[in-house]
Structure formats: C-alpha cells, structure tokens
mmCIF file with all atom_site columns, C-alpha atoms in Angstrom:
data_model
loop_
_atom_site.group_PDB
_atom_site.id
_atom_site.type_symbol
_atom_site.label_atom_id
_atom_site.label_alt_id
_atom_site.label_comp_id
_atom_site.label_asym_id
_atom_site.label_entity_id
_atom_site.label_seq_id
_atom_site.pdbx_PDB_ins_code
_atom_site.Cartn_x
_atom_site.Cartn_y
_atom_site.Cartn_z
_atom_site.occupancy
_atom_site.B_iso_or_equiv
_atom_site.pdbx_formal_charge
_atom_site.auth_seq_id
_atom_site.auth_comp_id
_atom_site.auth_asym_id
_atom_site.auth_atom_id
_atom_site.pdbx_PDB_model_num
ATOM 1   C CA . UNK A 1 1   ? -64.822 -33.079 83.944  1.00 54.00 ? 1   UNK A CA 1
ATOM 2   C CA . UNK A 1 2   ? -63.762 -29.818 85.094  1.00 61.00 ? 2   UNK A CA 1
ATOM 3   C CA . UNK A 1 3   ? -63.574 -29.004 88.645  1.00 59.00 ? 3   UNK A CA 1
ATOM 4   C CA . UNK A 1 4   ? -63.604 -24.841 89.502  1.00 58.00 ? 4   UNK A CA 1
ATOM 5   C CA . UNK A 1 5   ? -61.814 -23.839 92.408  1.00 57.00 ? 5   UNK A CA 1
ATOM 6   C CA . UNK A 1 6   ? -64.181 -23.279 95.534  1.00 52.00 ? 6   UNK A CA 1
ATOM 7   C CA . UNK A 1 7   ? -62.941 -19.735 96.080  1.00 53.00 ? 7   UNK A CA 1
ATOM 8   C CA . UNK A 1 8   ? -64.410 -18.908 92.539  1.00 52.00 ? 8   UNK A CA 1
ATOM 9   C CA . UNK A 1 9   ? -67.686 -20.286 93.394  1.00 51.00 ? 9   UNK A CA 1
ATOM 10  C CA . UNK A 1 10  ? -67.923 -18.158 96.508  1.00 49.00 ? 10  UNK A CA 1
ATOM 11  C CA . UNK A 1 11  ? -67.059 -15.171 95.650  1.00 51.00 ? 11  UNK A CA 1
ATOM 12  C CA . UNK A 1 12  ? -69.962 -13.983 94.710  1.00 49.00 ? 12  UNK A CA 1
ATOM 13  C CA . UNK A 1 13  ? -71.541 -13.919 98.514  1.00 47.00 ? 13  UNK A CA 1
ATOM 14  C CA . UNK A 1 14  ? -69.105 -11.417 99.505  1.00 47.00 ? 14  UNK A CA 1
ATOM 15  C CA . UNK A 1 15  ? -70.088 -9.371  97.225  1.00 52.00 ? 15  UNK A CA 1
ATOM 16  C CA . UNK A 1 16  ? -73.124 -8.476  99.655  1.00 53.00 ? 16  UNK A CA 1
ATOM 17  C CA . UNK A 1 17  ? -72.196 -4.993  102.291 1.00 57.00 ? 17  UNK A CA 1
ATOM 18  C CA . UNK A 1 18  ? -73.666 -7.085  105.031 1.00 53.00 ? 18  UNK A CA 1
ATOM 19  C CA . UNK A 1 19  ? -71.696 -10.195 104.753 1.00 50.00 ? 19  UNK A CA 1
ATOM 20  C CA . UNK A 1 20  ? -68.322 -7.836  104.048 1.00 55.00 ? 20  UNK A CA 1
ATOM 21  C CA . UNK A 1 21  ? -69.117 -5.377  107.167 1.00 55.00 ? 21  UNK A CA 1
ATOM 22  C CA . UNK A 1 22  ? -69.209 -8.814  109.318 1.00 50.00 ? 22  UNK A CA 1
ATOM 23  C CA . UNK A 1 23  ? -66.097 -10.231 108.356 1.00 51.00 ? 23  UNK A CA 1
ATOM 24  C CA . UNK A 1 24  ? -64.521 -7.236  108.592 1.00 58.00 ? 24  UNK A CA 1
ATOM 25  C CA . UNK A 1 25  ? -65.726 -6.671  112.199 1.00 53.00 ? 25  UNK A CA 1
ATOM 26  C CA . UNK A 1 26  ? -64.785 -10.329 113.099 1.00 51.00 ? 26  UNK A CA 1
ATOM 27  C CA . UNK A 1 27  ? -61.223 -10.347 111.524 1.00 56.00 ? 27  UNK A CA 1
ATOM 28  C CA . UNK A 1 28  ? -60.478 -6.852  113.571 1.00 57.00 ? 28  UNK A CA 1
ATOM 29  C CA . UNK A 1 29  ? -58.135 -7.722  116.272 1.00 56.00 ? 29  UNK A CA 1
ATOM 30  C CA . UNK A 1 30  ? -60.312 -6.107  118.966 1.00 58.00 ? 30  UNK A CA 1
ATOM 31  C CA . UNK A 1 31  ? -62.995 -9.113  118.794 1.00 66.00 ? 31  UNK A CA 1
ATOM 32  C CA . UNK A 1 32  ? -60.320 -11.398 119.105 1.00 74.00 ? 32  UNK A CA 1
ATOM 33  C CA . UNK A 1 33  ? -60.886 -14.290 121.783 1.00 70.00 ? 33  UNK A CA 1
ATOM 34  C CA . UNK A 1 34  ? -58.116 -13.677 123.601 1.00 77.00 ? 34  UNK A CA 1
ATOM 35  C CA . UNK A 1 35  ? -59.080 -10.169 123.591 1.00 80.00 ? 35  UNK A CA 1
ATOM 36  C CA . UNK A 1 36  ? -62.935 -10.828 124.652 1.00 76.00 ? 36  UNK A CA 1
ATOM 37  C CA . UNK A 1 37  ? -61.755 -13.457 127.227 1.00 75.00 ? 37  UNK A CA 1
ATOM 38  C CA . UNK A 1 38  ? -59.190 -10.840 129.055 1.00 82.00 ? 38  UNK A CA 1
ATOM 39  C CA . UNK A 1 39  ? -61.612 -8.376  128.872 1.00 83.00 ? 39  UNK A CA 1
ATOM 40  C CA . UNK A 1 40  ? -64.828 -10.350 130.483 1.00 79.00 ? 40  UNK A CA 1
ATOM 41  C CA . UNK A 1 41  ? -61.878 -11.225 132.747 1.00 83.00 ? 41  UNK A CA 1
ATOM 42  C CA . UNK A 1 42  ? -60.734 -7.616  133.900 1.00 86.00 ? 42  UNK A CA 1
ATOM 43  C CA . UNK A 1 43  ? -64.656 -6.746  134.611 1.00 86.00 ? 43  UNK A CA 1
ATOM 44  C CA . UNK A 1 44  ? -64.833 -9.707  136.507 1.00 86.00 ? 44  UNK A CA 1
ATOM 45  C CA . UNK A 1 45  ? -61.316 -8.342  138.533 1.00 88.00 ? 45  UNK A CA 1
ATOM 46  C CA . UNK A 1 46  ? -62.564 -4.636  139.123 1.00 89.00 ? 46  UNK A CA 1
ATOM 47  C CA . UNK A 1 47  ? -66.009 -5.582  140.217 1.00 89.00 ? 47  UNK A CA 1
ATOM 48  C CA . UNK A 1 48  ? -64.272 -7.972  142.937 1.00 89.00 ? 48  UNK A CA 1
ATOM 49  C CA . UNK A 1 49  ? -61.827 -5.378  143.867 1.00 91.00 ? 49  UNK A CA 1
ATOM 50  C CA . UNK A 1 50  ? -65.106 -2.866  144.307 1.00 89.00 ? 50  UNK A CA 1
ATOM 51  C CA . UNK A 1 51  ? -66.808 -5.686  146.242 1.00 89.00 ? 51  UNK A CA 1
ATOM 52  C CA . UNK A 1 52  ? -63.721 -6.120  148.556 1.00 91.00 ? 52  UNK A CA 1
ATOM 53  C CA . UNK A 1 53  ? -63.026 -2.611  149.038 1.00 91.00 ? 53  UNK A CA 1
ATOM 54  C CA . UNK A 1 54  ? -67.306 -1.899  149.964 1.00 90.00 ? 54  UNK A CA 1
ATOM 55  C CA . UNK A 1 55  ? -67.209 -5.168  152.197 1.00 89.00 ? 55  UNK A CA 1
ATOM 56  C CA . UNK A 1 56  ? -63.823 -3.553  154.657 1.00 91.00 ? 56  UNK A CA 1
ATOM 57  C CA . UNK A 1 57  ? -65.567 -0.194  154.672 1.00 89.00 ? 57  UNK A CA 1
ATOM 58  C CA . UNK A 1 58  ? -68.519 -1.673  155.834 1.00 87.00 ? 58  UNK A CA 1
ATOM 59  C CA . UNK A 1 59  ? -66.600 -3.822  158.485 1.00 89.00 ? 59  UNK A CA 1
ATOM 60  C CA . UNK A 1 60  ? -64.611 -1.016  159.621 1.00 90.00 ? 60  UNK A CA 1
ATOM 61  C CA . UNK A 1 61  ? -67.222 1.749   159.842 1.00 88.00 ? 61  UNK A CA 1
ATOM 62  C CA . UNK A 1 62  ? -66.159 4.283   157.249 1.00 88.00 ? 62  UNK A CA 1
ATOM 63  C CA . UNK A 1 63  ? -69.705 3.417   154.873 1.00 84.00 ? 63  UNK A CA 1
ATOM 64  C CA . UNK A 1 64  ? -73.218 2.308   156.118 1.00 85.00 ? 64  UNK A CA 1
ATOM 65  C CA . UNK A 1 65  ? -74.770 1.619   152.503 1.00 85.00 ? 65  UNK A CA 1
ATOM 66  C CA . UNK A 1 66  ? -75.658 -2.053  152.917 1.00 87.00 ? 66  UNK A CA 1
ATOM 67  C CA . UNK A 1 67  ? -77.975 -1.694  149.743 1.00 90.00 ? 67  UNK A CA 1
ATOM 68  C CA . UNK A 1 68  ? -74.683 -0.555  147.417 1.00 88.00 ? 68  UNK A CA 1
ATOM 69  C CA . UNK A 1 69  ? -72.627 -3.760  149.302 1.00 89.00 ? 69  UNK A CA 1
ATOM 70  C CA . UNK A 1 70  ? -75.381 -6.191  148.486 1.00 91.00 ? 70  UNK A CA 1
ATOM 71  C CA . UNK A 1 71  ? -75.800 -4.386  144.805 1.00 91.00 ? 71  UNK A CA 1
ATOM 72  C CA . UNK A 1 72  ? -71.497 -4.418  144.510 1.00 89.00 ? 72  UNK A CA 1
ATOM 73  C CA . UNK A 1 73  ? -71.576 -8.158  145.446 1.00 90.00 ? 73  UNK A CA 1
ATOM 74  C CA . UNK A 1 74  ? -74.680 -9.386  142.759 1.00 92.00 ? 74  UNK A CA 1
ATOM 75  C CA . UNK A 1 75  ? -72.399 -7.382  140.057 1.00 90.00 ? 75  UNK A CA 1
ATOM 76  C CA . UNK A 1 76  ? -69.708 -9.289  141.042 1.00 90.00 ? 76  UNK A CA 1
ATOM 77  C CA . UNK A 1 77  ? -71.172 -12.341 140.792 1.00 91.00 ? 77  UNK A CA 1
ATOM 78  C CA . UNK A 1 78  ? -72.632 -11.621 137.555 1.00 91.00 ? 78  UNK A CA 1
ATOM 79  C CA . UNK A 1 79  ? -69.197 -10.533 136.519 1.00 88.00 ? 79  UNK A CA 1
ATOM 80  C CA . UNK A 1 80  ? -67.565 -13.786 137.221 1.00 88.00 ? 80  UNK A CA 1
ATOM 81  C CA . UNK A 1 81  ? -70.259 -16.166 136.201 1.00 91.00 ? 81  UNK A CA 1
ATOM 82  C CA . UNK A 1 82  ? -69.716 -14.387 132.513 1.00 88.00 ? 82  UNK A CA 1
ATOM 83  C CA . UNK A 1 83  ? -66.588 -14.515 132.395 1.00 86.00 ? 83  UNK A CA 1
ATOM 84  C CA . UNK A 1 84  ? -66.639 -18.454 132.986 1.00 88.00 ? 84  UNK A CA 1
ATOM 85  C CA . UNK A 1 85  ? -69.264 -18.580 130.888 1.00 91.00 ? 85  UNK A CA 1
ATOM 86  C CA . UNK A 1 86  ? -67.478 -17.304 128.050 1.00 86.00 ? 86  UNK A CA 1
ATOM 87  C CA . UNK A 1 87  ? -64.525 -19.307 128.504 1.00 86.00 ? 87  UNK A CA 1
ATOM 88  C CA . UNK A 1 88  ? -66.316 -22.580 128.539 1.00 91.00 ? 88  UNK A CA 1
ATOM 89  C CA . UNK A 1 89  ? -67.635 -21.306 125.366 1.00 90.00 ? 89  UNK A CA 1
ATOM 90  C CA . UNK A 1 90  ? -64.420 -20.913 123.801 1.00 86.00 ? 90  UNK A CA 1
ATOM 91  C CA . UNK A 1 91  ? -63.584 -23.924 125.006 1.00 90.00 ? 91  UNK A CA 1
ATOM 92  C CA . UNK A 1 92  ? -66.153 -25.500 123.564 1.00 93.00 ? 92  UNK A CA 1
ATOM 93  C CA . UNK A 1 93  ? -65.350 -24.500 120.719 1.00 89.00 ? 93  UNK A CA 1
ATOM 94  C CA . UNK A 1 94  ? -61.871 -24.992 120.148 1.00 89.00 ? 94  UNK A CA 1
ATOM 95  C CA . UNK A 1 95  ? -62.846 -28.819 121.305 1.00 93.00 ? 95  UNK A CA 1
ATOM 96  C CA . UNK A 1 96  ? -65.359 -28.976 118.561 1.00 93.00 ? 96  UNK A CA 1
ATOM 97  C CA . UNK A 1 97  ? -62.645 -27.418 115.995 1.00 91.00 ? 97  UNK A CA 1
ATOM 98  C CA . UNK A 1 98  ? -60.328 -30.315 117.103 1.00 92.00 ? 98  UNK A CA 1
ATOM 99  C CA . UNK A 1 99  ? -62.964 -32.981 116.910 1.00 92.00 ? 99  UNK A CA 1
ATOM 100 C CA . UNK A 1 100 ? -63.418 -32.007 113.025 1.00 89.00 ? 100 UNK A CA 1
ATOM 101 C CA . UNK A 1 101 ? -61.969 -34.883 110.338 1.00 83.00 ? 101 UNK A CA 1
ATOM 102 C CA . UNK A 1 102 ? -59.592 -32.994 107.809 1.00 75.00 ? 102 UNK A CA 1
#
C-alpha cells in the first residue's frame, strides 16, 4: 500500500484564483491578529479621547452641541464593545486551537 503525501493531494485546490487571492490576503501581515486587535483597540482609544474632550467642553461652556456629546458617547461605546468583542473572539479561538488532540 502506498500512501501519497497530503500536500500532493491538495494541491490541486490552490490552483483556483479565489482560494490563492484569500490566502494571500490572510498571510499579509496587515490582517494579522495582533494587528486587528491593536487597531479595534486604537478606535476604541480616540473615540474615548473625543468623548472626554466633548464631555469638558460641554462642562466648561466652550460647546453647547448636546446632540454631537450624546452621538460622541454611542460611538464610543460602540468602539469599545468591538474591540472586546473581538478579543474574546481571538480568545476563543486560540482556546479552541489548544483544546485540539495532536
């Protein structure tokens, strides 16, 4: 019985444009998850600081848009609720990675 290497037997699904474009796109270091977890991370930081910055100029007179406060705080809030959100998902996964038998 002769067994053919599993790399042989693939090799014919990368052989699609589709499939190739997608690895390609995922092995780039710019989707990395470091990269995508810093990043959801520094929106998450400059919508705050905006918030923050809104909230004393309301309190000390210099702005009277209550409507661009409320607006600065919801993105905010969206901001950092993704940005957990997408950490738990890479946590999730890099649990489920470590849960696999080898």
């Amino acid at each position: 019985m002769q067994i053919n290497p599993l790399q042989t037997n693939l090799m014919h699904l990368f052989n699609n444009e589709p499939i190739k474009a997608a690895v390609e796109r995922f092995s780039d270091d710019s989707n990395s998850f470091s990269s995508i977890l810093s990043e959801s991370f520094n929106t998450a930081s400059v919508t705050d600081t905006v918030d923050k910055s809104g909230t004393i100029e309301l309190l000390m007179g210099e702005s009277d848009d209550l409507a661009g406060l409320l607006i600065d705080a919801q993105k905010s809030e969206l901001a950092l609720q993704l940005a957990l959100q997408i950490r738990n998902k890479i946590i999730d996964a890099y649990n489920e990675v470590m849960r696999m038998q080898v």
